[in-house]
Coordinates of C-alpha atoms in Angstrom, one line a residue:
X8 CA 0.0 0.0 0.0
X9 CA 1.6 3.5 -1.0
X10 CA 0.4 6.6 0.6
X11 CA 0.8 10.0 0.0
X12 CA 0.4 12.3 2.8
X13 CA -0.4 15.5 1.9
X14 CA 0.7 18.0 5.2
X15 CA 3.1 18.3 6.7
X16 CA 2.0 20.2 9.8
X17 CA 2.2 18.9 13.8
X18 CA -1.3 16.5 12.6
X19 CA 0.9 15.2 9.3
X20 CA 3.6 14.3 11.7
X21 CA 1.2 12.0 13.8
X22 CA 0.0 10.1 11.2
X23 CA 3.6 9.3 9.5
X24 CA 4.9 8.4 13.4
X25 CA 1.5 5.8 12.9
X26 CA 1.9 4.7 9.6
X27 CA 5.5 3.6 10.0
X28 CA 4.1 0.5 12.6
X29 CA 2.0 -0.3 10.3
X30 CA 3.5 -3.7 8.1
X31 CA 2.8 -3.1 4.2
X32 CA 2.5 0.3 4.4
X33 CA 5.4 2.5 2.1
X34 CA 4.6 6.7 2.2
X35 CA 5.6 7.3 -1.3
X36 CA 5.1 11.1 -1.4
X37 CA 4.8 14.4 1.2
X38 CA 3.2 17.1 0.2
X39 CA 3.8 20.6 1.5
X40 CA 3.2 24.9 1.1
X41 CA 6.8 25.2 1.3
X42 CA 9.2 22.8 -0.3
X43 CA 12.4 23.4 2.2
X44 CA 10.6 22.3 5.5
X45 CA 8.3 19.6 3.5
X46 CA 11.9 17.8 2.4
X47 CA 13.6 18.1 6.2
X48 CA 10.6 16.3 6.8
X49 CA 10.7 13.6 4.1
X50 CA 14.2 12.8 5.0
X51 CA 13.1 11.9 8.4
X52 CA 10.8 9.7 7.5
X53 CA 12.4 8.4 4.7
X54 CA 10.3 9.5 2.6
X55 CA 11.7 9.3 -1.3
X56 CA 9.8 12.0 -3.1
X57 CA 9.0 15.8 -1.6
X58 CA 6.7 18.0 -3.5
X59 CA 4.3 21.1 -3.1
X60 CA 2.3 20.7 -6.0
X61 CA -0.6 18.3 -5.2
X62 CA -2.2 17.9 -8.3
X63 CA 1.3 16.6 -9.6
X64 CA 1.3 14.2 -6.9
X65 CA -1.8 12.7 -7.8
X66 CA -0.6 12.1 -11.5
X67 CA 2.0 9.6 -10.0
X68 CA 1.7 5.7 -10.2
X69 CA 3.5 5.0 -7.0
X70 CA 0.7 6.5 -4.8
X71 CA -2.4 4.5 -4.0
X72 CA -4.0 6.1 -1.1
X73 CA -4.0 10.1 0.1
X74 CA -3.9 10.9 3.5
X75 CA -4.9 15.1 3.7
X76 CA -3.5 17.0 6.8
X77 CA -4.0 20.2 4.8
X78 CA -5.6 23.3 6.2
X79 CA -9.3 22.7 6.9
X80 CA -10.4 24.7 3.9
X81 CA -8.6 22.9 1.1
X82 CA -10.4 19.2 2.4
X83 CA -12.8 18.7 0.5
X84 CA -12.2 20.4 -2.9
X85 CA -8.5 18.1 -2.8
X86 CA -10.8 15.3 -1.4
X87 CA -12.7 15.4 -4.4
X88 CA -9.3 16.0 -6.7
X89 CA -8.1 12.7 -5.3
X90 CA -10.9 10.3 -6.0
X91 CA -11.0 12.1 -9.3
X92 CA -7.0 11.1 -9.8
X93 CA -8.6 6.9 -8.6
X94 CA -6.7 7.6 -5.0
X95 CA -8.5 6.5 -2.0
X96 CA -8.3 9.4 0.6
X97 CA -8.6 10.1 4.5
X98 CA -9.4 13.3 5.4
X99 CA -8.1 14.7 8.6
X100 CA -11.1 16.2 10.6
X101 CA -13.3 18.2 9.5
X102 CA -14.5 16.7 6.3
X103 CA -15.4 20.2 5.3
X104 CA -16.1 23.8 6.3
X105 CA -19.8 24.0 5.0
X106 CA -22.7 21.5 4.2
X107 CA -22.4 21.9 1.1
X108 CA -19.1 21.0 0.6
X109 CA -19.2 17.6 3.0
X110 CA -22.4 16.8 0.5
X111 CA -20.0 17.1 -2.9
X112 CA -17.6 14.9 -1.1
X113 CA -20.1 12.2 -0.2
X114 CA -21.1 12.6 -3.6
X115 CA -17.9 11.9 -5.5
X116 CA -17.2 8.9 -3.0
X117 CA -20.8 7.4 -4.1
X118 CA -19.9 8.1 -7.8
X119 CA -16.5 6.4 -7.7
X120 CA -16.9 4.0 -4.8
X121 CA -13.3 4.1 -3.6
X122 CA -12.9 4.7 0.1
X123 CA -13.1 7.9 1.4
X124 CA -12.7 8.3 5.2
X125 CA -12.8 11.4 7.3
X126 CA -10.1 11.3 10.4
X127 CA -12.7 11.3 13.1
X128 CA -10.3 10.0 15.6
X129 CA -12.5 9.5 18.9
X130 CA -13.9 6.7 17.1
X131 CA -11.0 5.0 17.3
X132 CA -9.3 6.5 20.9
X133 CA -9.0 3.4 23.0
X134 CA -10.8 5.1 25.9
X135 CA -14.3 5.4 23.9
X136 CA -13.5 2.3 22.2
X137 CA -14.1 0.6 25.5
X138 CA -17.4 3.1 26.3
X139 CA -18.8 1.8 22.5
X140 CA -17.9 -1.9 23.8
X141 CA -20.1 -1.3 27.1
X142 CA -23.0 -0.1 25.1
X143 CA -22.5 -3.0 22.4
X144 CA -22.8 -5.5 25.3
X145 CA -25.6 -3.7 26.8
X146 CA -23.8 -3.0 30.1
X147 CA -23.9 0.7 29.7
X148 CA -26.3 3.2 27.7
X149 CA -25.5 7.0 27.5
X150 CA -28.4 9.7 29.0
X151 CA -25.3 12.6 28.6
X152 CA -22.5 13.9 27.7
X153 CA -20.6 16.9 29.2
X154 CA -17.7 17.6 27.2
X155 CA -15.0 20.3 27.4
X156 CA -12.5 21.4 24.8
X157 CA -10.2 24.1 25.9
X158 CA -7.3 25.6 23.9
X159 CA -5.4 28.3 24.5
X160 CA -4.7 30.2 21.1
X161 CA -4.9 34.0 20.6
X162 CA -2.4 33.8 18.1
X163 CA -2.6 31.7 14.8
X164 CA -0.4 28.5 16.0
X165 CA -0.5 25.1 15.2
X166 CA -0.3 22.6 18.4
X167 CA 3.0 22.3 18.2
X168 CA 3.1 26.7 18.3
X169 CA 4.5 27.2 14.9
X170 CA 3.0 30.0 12.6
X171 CA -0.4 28.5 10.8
X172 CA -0.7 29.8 7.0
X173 CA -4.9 29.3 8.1
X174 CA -7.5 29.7 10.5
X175 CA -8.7 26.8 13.0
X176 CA -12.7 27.1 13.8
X177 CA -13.8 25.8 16.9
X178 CA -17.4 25.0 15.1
X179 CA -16.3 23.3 11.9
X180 CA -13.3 21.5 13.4
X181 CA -13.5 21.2 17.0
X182 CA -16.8 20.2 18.0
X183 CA -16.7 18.0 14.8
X184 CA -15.0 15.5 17.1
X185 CA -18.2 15.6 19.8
X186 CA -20.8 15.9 17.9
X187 CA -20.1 12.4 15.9
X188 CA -19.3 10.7 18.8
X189 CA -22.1 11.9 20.8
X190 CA -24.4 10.8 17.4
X191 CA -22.0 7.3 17.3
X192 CA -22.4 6.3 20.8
X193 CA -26.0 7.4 21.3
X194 CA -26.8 5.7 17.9
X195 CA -29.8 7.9 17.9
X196 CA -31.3 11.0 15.9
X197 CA -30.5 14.1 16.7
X198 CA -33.9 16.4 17.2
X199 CA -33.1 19.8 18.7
X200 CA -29.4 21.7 18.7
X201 CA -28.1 24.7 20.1
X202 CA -25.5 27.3 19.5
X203 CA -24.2 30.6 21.3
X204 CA -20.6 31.8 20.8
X205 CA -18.6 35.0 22.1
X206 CA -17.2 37.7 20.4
X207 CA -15.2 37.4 17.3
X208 CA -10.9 38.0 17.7
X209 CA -10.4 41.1 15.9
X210 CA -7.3 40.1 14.2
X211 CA -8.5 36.2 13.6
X212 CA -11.7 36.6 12.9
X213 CA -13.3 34.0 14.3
X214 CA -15.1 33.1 18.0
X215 CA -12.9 31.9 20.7
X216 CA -15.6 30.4 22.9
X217 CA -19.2 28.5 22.0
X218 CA -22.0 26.9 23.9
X219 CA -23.9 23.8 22.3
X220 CA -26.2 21.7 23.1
X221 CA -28.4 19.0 21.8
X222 CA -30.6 16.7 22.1
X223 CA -31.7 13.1 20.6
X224 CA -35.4 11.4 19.8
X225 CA -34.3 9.3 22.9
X226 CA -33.8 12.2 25.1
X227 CA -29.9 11.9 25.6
X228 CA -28.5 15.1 25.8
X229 CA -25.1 16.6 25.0
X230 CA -23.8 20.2 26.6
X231 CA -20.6 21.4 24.9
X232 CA -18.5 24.0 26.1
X233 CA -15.3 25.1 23.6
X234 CA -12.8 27.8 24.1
X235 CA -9.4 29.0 22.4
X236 CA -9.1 31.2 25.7
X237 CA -8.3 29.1 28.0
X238 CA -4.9 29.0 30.7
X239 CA -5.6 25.7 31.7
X240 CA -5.3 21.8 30.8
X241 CA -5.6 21.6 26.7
X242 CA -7.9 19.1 25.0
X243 CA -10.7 17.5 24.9
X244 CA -11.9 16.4 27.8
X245 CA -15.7 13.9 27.9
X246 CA -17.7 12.8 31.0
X247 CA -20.4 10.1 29.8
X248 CA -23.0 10.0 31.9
X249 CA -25.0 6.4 31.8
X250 CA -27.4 4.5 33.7
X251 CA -25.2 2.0 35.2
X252 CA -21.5 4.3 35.6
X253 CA -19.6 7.4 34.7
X254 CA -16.6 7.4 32.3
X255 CA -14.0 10.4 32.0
X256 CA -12.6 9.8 28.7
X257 CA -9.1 11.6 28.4
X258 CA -7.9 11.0 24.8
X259 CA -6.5 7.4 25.4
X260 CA -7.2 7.3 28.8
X261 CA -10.2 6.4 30.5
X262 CA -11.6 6.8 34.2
X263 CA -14.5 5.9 36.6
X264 CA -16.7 8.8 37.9
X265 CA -14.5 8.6 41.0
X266 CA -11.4 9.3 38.5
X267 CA -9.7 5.8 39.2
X268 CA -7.6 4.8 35.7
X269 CA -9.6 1.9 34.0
X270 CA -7.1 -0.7 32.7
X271 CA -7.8 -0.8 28.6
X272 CA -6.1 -3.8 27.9
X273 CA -9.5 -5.9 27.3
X274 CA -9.8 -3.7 24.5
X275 CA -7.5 -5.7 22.8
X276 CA -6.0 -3.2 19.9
X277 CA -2.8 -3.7 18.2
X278 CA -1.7 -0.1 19.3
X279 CA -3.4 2.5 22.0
X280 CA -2.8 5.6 19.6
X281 CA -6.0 6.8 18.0
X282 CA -4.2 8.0 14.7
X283 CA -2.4 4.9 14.6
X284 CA -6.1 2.9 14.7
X285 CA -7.6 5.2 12.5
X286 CA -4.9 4.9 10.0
X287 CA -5.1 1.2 10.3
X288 CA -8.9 1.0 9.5
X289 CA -8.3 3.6 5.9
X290 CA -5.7 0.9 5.0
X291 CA -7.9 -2.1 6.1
X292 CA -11.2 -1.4 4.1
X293 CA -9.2 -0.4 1.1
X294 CA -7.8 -4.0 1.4
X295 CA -10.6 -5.6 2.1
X296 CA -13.0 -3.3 -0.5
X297 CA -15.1 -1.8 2.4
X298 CA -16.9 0.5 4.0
X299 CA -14.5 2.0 7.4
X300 CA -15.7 3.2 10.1
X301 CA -16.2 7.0 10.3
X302 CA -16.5 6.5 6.4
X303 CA -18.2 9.8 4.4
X304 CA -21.3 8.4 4.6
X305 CA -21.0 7.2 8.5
X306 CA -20.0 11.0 9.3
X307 CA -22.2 13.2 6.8
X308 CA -24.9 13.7 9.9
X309 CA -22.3 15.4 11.9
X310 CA -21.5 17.7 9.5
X311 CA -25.6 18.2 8.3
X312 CA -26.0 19.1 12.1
X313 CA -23.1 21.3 12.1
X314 CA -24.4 23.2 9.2
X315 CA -27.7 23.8 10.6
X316 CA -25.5 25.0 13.3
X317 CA -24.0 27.8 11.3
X318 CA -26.8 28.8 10.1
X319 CA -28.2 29.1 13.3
X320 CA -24.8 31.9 14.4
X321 CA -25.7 33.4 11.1
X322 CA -29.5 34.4 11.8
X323 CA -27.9 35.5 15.1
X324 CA -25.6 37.9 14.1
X325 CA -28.6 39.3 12.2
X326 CA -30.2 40.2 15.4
X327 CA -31.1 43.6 16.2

C-alpha cells in the first residue's frame, strides 16, 4: 500500500509516526506549502519524493492512497481531486467547512466507490472504544455527555506553536470531534441543537468560545463548552454520563466517575494511539473493499448538524 500524505504540519507528523508500525504500508510522497521544511521532513521519514504541487502528486503511479493534513479549507475540494485522480483518501477532521461542501464529497465517493474516510479519531481512541464496547454488550447506555474542549490560542499556531498559514474554527473542526461521537455512541437522531458563541478575535476573525447543546429522539443530551481562551489543561476532555457508571474519557485514557484509571487492555487493539487505529482502518477497508468506520457516509450527519448550526450563528448575528 503507498500513501501519499499531503501536510506536513504537527497532525501530518502524527499520522507518518503511525503509519510507520504499520506492516505493508510505504509513504511514497509528502506534500507541503513550502518545499524546504516539506523535504527536512521527508528525509526523516524516509520518505523518497517531496513536492508542493498536489495535483502533480496525484498524477503519480507510485501513490495508491492520500492521507490530507491540509488546512481545513482545502479538504474537500483536494478530497474530491483525489478520487478524481482513482486515489483513495482520508481526510483529517473536518471533512469540510460548510454542508455543502461535506455533501459534494459524499457525492464523489458514491460516484467512484473508492474509500473515502474522514479522520474522526475519537472513534478509534481506546478510551471510547471501551465506552462503545459497554454499550455493544448492553452494560452501559448514554443519558449525557458533558464535554469540554479548551485551547489556549490568541495567536494563529498550530499545536506544536508554529506560525499556521490558516485559520482553525472551533465549530467546523473542534466540535466535529463531539458531535459524531455523541451521534456514534447514542446511535440515535438528533432532534433539537443549540448554539451561542462569544465575540469574534479582531485580528483572527473567528469566535474563541461556543456553547452547544443538543438533544436526541431518545432524550440523551449533549452540553458542549469550547474555548481557544483558556490558561488551563488543553484538550478535549468527555464525561459520559449512563445509567449504570460514569466514564472520564481523556484521549487514550479512561476513568471511573471517582477518577480511578480503567485498565484498557480488554480492549485488545494492536496499538493505544488513535491515529495509529484510525490509519489502520483507511488501510484495512481499502484491502478488504469496504466501507471504514467513520466512512463519508457514516460521518455526513455530523457535519448536516453542524451546518444547521452555522446557520443558526448566522441568523444571530442578524439580530437587532
Amino acid at each position: 500500500m503507498k500513501i501519499a500524505l499531503a501536510g506536513g504540519g504537527a497532525f501530518g507528523e502524527k499520522h507518518l509516526d503511525g503509519l510507520k508500525n504499520i506492516d505493508g504500508v510505504e509513504v511514497t510522497a509528502l506534500v507541503g506549502r513550502r518545499l524546504e521544511p516539506t523535504q527536512a521532513m521527508a528525509d526523516k521519514y524516509g520518505v523518497p519524493f517531496a513536492t508542493t504541487d498536489y495535483e502533480e502528486m496525484l498524477k503519480r503511479d507510485d501513490v495508491d492512497a492520500v492521507i490530507l493534513c491540509t488546512p481545513t479549507q482545502m479538504h474537500a475540494d483536494q478530497a474530491i481531486k483525489a478520487m478524481d485522480a482513482g486515489k483513495h483518501v482520508e481526510v483529517e477532521i473536518p471533512l469540510a467547512d460548510s454542508w455543502a461542501d461535506a455533501e459534494a464529497v459524499l457525492k464523489k465517493q458514491e460516484e467512484t466507490g473508492l474509500v473515502c474516510m474522514a479522520g474522526h479519531t475519537r472513534r478509534f481512541n481506546p478510551s471510547h472504544q471501551y465506552v462503545k464496547q459497554q454499550i455493544e454488550a448492553g452494560k452501559f447506555n448514554v443519558l449525557s455527555m458533558d464535554v469540554e474542549t479548551y485551547f489556549f490560542r490568541r495567536e494563529n499556531k498550530n499545536a506544536k506553536g508554529e506560525p499556521r498559514s490558516w485559520t482553525d474554527h472551533l465549530l467546523w473542526h473542534h466540535s466535529a470531534h463531539t458531535i459524531d461521537i455523541f451521534q456514534y455512541m447514542t446511535g440515535a437522531k438528533v432532534i433539537a441543537a443549540n448554539i451561542l458563541q462569544g465575540p469574534k478575535h479582531p485580528e483572527l476573525g473567528i469566535a474563541m468560545d461556543q456553547s452547544i447543546q443538543m438533544k436526541t429522539d431518545k432524550g440523551q443530551i449533549l452540553t458542549l463548552s469550547l474555548s481557544f481562551n483558556n490558561e488551563g489543561p488543553f484538550g478535549t476532555f468527555f464525561r459520559y454520563i449512563g445509567d449504570t457508571a460514569t466514564y472520564l474519557a481523556r484521549y487514550d485514557d479512561l476513568f471511573t466517575g471517582a477518577d480511578e484509571k480503567i485498565d484498557l487492555s480488554v480492549v485488545d487493539l494492536p496499538s493505544n494511539n488513535g491515529i495509529e487505529l484510525q490509519d489502520r482502518e483507511f488501510i484495512a477497508a481499502i484491502r478488504e473493499g469496504r466501507e471504514p468506520n467513520s466512512s463519508v457516509k457514516g460521518v455526513i450527519e455530523c457535519y448536516r448538524t453542524i451546518g444547521k448550526l452555522a446557520a443558526s450563528l448566522e441568523e444571530q448575528d442578524g439580530w437587532s
